[in-house]
Coordinates of C-alpha atoms and ligand atoms in Angstrom, one line a residue:
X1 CA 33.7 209.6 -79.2
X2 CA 32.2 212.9 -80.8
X3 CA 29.3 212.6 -79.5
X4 CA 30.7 211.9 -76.1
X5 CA 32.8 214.8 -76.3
X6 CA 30.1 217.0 -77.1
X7 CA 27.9 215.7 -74.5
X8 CA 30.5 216.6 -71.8
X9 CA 31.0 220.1 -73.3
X10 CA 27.4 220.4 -72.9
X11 CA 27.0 219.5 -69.6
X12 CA 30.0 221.6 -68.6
X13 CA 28.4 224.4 -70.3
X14 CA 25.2 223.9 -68.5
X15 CA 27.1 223.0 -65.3
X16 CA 28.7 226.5 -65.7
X17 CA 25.5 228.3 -66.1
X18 CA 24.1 226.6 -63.0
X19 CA 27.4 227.7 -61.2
X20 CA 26.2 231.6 -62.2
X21 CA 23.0 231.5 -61.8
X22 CA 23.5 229.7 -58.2
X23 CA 26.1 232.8 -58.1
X24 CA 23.2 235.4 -59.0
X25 CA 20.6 233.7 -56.6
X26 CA 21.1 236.1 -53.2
X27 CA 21.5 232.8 -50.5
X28 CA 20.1 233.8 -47.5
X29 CA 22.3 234.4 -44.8
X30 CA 21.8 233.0 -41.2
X31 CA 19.6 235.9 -39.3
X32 CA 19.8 236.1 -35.7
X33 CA 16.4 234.3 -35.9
X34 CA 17.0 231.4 -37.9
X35 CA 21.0 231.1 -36.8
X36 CA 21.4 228.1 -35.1
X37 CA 21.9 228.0 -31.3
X38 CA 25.2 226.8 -29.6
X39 CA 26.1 226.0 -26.2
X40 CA 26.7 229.1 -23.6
X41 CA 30.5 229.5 -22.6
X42 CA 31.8 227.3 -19.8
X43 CA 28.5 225.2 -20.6
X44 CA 29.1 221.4 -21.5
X45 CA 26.9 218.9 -23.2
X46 CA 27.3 215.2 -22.2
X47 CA 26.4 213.1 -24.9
X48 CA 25.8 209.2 -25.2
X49 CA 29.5 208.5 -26.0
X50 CA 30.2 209.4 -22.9
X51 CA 27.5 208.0 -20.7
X52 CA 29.4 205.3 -19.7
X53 CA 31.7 207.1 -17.3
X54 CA 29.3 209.2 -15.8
X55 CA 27.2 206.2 -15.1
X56 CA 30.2 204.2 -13.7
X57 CA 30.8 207.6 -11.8
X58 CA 27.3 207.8 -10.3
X59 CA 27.2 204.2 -9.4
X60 CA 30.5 204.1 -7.4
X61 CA 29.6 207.4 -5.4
X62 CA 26.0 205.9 -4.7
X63 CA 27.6 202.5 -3.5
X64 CA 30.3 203.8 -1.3
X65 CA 27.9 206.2 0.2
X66 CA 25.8 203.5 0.9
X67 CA 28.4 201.4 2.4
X68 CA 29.6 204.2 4.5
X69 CA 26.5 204.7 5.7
X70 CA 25.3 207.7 4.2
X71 CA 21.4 208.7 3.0
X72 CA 20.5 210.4 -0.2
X73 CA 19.2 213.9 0.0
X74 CA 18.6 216.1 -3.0
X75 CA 18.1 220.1 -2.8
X76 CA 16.5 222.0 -4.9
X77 CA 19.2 223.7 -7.4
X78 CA 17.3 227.2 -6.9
X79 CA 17.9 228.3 -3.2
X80 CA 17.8 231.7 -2.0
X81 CA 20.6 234.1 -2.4
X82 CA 21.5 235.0 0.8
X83 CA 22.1 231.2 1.6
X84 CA 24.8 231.7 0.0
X85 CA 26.0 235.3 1.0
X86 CA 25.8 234.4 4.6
X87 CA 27.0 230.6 4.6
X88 CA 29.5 230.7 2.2
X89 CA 30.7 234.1 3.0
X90 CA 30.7 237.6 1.1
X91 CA 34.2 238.3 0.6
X92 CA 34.9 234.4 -1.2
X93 CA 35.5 234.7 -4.9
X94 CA 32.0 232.4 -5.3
X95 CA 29.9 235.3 -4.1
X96 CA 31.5 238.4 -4.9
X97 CA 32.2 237.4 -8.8
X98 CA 30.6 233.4 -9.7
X99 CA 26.9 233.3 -8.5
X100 CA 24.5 232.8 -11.1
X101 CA 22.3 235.8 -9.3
X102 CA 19.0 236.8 -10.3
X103 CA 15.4 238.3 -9.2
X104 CA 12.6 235.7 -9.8
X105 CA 9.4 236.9 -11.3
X106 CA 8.0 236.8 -7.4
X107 CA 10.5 239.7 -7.3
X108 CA 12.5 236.8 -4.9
X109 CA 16.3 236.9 -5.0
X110 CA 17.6 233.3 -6.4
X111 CA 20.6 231.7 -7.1
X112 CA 21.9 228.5 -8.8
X113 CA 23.2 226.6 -6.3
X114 CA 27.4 227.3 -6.7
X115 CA 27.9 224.6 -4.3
X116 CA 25.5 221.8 -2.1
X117 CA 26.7 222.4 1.7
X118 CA 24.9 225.8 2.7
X119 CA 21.9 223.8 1.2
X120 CA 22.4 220.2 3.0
X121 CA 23.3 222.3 6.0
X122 CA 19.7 225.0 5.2
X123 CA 17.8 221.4 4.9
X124 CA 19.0 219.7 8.3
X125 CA 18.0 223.0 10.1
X126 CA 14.5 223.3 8.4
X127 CA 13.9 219.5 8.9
X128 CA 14.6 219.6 12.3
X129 CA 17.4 216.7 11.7
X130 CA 18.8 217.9 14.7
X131 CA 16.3 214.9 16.7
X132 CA 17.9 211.9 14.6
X133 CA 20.5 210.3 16.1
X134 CA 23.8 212.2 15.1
X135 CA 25.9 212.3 13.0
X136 CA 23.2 212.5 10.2
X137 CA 25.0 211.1 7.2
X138 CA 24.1 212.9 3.6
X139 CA 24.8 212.0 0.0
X140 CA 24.1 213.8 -3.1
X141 CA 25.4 214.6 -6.5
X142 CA 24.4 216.7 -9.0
X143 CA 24.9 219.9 -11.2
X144 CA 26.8 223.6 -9.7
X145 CA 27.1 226.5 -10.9
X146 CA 29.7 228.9 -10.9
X147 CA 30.6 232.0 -13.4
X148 CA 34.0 231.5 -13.5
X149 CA 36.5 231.8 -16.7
X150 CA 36.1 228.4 -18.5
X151 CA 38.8 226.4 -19.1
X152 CA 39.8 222.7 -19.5
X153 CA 38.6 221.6 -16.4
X154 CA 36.7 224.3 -14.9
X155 CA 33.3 224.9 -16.2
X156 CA 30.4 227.2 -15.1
X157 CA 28.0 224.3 -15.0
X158 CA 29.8 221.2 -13.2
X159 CA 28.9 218.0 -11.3
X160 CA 29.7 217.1 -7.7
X161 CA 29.6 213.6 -5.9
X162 CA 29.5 215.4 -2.0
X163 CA 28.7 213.5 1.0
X164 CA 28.1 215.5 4.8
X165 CA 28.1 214.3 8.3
X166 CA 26.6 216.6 10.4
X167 CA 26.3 216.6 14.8
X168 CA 29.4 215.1 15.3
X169 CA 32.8 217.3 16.0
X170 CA 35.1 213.3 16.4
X171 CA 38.5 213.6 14.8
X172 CA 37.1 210.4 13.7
X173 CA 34.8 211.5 11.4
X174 CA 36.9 214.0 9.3
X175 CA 38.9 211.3 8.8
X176 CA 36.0 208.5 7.4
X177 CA 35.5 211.3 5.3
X178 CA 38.6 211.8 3.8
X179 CA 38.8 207.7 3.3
X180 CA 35.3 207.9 1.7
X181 CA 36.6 210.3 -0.4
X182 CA 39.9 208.5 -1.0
X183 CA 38.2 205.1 -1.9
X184 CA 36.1 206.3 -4.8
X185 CA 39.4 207.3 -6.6
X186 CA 40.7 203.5 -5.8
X187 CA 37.6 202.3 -7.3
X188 CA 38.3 204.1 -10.0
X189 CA 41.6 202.9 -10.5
X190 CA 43.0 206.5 -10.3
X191 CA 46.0 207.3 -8.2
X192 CA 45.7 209.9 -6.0
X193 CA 47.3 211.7 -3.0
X194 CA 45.2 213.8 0.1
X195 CA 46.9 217.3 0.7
X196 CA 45.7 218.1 4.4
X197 CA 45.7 220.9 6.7
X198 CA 44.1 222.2 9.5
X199 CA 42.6 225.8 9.5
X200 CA 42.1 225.5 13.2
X201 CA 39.0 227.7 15.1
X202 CA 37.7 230.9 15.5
X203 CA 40.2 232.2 18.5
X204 CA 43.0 230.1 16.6
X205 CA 42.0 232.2 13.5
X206 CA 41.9 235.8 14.9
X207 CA 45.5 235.3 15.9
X208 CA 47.0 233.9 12.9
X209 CA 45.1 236.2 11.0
X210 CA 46.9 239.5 12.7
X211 CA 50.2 237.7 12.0
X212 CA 49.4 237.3 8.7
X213 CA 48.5 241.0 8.0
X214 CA 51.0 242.3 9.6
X215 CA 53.3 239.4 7.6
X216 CA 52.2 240.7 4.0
X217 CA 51.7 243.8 5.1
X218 CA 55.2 244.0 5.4
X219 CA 55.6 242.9 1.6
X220 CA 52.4 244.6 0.4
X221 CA 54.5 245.9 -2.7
X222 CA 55.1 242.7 -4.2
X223 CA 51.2 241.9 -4.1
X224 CA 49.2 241.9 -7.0
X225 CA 46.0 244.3 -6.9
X226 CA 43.6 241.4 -5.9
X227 CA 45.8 240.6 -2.8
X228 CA 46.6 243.7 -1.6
X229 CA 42.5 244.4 -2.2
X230 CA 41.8 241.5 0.0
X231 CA 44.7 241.7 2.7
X232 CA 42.4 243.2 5.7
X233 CA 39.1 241.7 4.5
X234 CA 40.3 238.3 4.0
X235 CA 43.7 237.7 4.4
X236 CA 43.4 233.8 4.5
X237 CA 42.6 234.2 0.6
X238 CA 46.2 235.3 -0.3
X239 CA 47.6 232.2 0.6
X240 CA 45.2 230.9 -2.3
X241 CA 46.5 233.3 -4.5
X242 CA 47.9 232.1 -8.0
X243 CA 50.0 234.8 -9.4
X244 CA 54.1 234.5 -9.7
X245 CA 54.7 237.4 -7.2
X246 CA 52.5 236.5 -4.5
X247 CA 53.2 232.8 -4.6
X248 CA 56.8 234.2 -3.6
X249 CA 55.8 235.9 -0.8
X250 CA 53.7 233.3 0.5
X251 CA 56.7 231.1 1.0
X252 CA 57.9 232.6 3.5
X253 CA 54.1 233.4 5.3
X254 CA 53.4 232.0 8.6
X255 CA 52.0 229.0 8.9
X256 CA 48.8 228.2 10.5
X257 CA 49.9 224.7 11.6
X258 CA 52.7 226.9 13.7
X259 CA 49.5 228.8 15.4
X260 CA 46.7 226.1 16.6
X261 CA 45.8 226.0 20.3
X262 CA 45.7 223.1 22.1
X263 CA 42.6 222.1 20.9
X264 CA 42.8 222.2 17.7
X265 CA 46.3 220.6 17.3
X266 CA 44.9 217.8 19.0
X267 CA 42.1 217.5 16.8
X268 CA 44.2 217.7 14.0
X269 CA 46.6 215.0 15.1
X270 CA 43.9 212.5 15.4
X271 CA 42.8 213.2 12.0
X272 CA 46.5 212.1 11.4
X273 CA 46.9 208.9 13.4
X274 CA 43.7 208.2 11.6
X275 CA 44.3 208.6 8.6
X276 CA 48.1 206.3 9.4
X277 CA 45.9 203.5 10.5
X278 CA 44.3 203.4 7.3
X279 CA 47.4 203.6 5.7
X280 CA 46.5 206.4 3.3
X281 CA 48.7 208.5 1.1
X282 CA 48.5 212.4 2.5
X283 CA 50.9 214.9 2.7
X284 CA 50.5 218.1 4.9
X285 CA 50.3 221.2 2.7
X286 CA 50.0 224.4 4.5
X287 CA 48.2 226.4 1.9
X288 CA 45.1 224.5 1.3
X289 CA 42.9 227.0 2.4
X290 CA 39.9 226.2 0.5
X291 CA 37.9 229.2 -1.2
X292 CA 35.2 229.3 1.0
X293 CA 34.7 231.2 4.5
X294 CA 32.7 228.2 6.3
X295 CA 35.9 226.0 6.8
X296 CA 37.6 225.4 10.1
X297 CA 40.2 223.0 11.5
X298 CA 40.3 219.7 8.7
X299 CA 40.7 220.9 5.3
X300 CA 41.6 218.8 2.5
X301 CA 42.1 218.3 -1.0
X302 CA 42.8 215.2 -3.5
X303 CA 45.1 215.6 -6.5
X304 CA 46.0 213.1 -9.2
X305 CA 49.1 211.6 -7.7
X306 CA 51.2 212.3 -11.2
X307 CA 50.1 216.2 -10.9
X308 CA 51.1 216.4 -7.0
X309 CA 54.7 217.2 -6.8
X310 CA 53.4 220.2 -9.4
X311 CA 50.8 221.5 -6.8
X312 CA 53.1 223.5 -4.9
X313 CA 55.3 225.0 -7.7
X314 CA 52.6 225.5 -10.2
X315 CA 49.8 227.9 -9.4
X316 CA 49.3 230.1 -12.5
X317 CA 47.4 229.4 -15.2
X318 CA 49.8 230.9 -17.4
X319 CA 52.8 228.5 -16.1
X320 CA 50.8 225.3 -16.0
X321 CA 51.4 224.2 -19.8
X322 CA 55.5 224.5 -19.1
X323 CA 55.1 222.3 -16.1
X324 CA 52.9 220.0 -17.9
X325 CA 55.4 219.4 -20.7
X326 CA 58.0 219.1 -18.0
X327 CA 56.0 215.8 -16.9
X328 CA 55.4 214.9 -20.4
X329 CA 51.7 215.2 -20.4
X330 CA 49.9 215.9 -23.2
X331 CA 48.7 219.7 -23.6
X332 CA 45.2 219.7 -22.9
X333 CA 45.5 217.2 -19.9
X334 CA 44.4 218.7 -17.0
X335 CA 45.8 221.6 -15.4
X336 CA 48.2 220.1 -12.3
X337 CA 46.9 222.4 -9.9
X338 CA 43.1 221.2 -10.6
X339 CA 42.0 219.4 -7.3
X340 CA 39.9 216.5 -7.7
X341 CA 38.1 216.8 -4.8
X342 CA 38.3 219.0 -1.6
X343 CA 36.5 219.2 1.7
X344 CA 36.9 219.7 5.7
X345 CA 35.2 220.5 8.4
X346 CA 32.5 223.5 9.0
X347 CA 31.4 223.5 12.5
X348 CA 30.1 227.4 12.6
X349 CA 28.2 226.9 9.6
X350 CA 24.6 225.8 10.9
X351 CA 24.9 228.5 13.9
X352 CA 25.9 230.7 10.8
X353 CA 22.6 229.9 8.6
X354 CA 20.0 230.2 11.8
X355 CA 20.5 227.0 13.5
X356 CA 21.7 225.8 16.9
X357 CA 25.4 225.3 16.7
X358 CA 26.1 221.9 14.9
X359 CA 29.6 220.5 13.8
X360 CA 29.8 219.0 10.3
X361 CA 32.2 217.9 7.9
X362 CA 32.2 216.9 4.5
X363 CA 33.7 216.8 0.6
X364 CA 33.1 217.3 -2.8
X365 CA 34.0 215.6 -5.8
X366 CA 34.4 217.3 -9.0
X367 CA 33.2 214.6 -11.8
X368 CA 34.4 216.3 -15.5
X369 CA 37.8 216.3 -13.7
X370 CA 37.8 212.7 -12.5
X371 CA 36.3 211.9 -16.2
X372 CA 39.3 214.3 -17.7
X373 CA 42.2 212.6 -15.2
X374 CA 40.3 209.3 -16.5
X375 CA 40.7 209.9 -20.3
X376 CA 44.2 211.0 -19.5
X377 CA 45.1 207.7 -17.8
X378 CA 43.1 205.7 -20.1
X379 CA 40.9 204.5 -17.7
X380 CA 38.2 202.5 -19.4
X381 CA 34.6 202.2 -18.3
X382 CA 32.8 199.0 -18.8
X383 CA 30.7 200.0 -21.7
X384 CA 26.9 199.9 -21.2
X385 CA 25.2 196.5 -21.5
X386 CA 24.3 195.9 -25.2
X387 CA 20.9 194.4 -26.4
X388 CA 20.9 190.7 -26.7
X389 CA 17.3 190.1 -28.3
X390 CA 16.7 192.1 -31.6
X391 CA 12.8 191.8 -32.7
X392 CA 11.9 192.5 -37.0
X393 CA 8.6 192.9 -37.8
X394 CA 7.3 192.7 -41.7
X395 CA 4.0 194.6 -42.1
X396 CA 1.9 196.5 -40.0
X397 CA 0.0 194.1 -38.2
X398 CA 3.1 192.6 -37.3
X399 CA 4.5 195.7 -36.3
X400 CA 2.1 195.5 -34.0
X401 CA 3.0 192.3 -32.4
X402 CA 6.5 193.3 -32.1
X403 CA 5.4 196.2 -30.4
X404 CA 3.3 194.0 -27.5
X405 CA 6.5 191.6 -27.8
X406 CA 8.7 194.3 -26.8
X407 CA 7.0 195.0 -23.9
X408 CA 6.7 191.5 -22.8
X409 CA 10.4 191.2 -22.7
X410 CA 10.9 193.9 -21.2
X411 CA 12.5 193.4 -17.6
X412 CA 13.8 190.2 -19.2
X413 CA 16.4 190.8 -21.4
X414 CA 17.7 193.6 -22.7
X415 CA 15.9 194.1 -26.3
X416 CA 16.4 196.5 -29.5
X417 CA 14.2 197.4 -32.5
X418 CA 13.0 199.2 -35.2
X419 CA 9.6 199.7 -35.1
X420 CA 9.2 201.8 -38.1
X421 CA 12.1 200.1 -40.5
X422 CA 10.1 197.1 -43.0
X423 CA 12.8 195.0 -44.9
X424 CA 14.1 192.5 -43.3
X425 CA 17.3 193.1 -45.0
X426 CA 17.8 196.4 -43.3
X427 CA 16.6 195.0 -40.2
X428 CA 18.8 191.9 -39.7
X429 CA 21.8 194.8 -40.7
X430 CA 20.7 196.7 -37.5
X431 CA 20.5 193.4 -35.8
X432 CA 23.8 192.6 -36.6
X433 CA 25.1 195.6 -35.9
X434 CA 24.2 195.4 -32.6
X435 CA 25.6 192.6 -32.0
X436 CA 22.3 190.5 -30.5
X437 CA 22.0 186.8 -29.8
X438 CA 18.6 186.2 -31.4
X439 CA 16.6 187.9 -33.6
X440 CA 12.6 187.6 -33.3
X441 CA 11.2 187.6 -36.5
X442 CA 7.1 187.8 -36.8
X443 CA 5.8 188.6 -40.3
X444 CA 2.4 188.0 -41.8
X445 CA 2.0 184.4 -41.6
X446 CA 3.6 183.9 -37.8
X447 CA 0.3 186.9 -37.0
X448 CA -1.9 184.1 -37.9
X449 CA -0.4 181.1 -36.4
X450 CA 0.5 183.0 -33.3
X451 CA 4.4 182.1 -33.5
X452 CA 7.4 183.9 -33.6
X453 CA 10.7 183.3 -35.7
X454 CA 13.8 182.6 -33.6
X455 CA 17.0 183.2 -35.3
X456 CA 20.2 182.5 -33.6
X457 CA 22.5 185.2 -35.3
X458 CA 25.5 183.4 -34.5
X459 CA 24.8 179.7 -36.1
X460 CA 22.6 181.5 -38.7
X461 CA 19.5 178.8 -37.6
X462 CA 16.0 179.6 -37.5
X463 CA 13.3 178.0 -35.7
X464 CA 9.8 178.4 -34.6
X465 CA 8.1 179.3 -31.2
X466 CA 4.8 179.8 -30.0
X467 CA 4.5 184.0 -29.6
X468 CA 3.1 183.4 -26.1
X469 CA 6.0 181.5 -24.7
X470 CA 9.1 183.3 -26.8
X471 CA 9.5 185.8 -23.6
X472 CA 10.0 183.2 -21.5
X473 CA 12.4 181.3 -23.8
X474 CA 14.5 183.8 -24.5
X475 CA 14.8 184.4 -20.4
X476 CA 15.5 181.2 -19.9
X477 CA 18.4 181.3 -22.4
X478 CA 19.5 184.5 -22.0
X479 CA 20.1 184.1 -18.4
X480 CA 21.4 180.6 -17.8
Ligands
AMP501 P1 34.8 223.2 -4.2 O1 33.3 223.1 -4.1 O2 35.3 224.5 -4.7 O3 35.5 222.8 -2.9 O4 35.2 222.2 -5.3 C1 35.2 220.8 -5.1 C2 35.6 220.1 -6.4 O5 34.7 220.4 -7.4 C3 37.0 220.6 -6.9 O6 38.0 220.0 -6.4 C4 36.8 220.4 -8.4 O7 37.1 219.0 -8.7 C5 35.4 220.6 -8.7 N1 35.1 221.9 -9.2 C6 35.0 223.1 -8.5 N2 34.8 224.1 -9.4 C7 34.7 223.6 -10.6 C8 34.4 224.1 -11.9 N3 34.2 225.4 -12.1 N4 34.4 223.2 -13.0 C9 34.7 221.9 -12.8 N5 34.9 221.4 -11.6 C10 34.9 222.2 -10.5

């Protein structure tokens, strides 16, 4: 017992020393160079656990397209400024205060792409795609960029699934859109609604446009500093607006459904007897205005049908948590004013960019917020497929066996190893793990007899094969 005693007063003495010495020893702290690097704001990693969706994601927008009828294009992400300035307009929020703007090393100004339609639409000029037959049907997804205050939901590097139809101006084709659009949510199992409106033309414009002016003009004190900034540049943005006051005030704006020509009314009621056919769930909403200048007559966006009663009354950040506990959502969710999606129709926008004048149409998808509205629903993506073939390996010339083996199966099954692990123990573990059929075992002795080890991992049997034909076996069982 003494001697135990003094043993632990010893090592608590000596424990204690460590602890002041350790206290002496300066510990370097983290310099600017050897501080480790973290993720720029608004910037999102997306790791493994997540694959899944953004697979599923990927897939569904790539098959749709494809049934729709739509090609894959990709564009570079670096595209010349003025692209943007002059396609998706000067006075939008994108390029006065979001582009990602800067002077190459060519002394060329560049920007990362804030959105993929100037591009598509800068591609069908320069490839002359005006000569295919129209409507020339586009696909794409990938990364945009906009600097805009991060927040759940709204990123500065995001994904888009987007799909254009340019050279054809057919009420019919805003709406395939729109049910292109529509079906990837049901695909998804995600319930959604379509809030549509119609911005009407150019002449349609000019005259709503003095009404409104003169409208908020009229209640210019009320504005906030932004709005009453904006009224005479572009007063369509107000209506966009999400501050308390001016979301008053627009109440009572004119409406640009009250002010379309002929024309444009017709177009729009197509749209609508369309979109009835089809039996899909829209509502009109007269303040989808979209952020950017390119839009004319169809303009729509796609909300998560639990958030959509709250698009109308909710349009500040600041409010958006109250109405979300009103609905019993869980803080974090999704802001309810976060569109899913939005498109319409640009038919000045090639004429715009240097091209002959060429109707088009077309939507984005935003795919962290369909993931988000997906976690919120608990919307489940099939997980990846798993490995059913696990190959072990004891010793090096074996290790090189496995190695060829691998390779033979691949485009077979779907194999695992690990190549540098030795113990079978540890192996069979990671085997297990996994959750494989068989395990292919080759150690010394099945080198020299040119055989491999099959072990079923479910009835724990083992039995031999001849190493040329195991590929083949394994197919044939695997895939019966
Ligand atoms: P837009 O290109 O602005 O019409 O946006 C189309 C869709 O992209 C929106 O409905 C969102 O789902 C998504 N989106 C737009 N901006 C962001 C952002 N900053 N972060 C995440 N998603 C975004």
């Amino acid at each position: 017992m003494s001697s135990k005693k003094s043993i632990s007063a010893k090592t608590k003495k000596s424990e204690s020393k460590t602890t002041k010495e350790k206290a002496k020893t300066p510990v370097a702290k983290p310099t600017k160079a050897t501080a480790a690097f973290q993720l720029l704001r608004g910037m999102k990693d997306i790791l493994p656990v997540d694959a899944p969706y953004w697979k599923l994601l990927y897939e569904t927008a790539a098959k749709l397209a494809d049934h729709f009828g739509y090609e894959t294009i990709e564009t570079p992400i670096l595209e010349p400024r003025d692209l943007f300035i002059r396609g998706v307009g000067k006075q939008t929020d994108i390029v006065e205060k979001e582009m990602y703007s800067f002077t190459d090393t060519g002394g060329e100004n560049v920007v990362l792409r804030p959105e993929g339609t100037a591009s598509v639409v800068r591609a069908y000029i320069e490839h002359g795609m005006l000569n295919l037959p129209q409507p020339v049907k586009l696909f794409y997804q990938g990364p945009m960029f906009r600097h805009d205050r991060p927040q759940h939901g709204r990123y500065r590097q995001f994904h888009q699934a987007c799909c254009e139809a340019l050279g054809d101006e057919h009420p019919v084709i805003d709406a395939e859109l729109i049910s292109l659009c529509y079906a990837f949510f049901q695909e998804l199992g995600l319930p959604v609604v379509i809030h549509l409106n119609s911005l009407g033309c150019q002449a349609c414009r000019e005259n709503y446009r003095t009404e409104l002016i003169n409208y908020y003009r009229s209640k210019r004190s009320l504005l906030c500093q932004n709005c009453k900034e904006r009224l005479n540049r572009n007063p369509l943005r107000l209506l966009d607006c999400k501050e308390p006051g001016c979301e008053m005030v627009k109440d009572g704006a004119p409406q640009m459904l009250d002010k379309l020509d002929e024309a444009c009314h017709a177009h729009f009621f197509k749209v609508i007897e369309y979109l009835d056919d089809m039996g899909l769930p829209y509502s009109i909403n007269p303040f989808i205005v979209r952020g950017l200048d390119y839009y004319n007559r169809t303009v729509f966006e796609i909300f998560s049908e639990k958030n959509a009663e709250n698009v109308e009354s909710v349009k500040s950040v600041e409010s958006v948590e109250n109405v979300k506990k009103a609905a019993g959502e869980e803080p974090g969710n999704l802001p309810a004013q976060a569109a899913l999606a939005g498109g319409g129709r640009y038919d000045g926008l090639a004429e715009i960019l240097g091209g002959r004048p060429t109707p088009g149409a077309g939507f984005a998808i935003g795919l962290e917020r369909v993931i988000a509205l997906m976690k919120e629903k608990s919307v489940v993506p099939p997980p990846l497929p798993a490995p059913k073939v696990f190959i072990a390996q004891l010793g090096e010339s074996a290790r090189r066996k496995s190695l060829a083996l691998y390779h033979k199966l691949r485009g077979k099954v779907k194999v695992a190893a690990s190549f540098s692990k030795d113990g079978l123990k540890q192996q069979l573990e990671i085997a297990n793990r996994l959750g494989v059929r068989y395990t292919l075992i080759i150690g010394q002795k099945e080198v020299l007899d040119e055989t491999v080890i099959i072990r079923d991992m479910e009835a724990g049997i083992q039995e031999v094969a001849a190493y040329n034909k195991v590929a083949a076996e394994m197919e044939r069982r695997l895939n019966n």
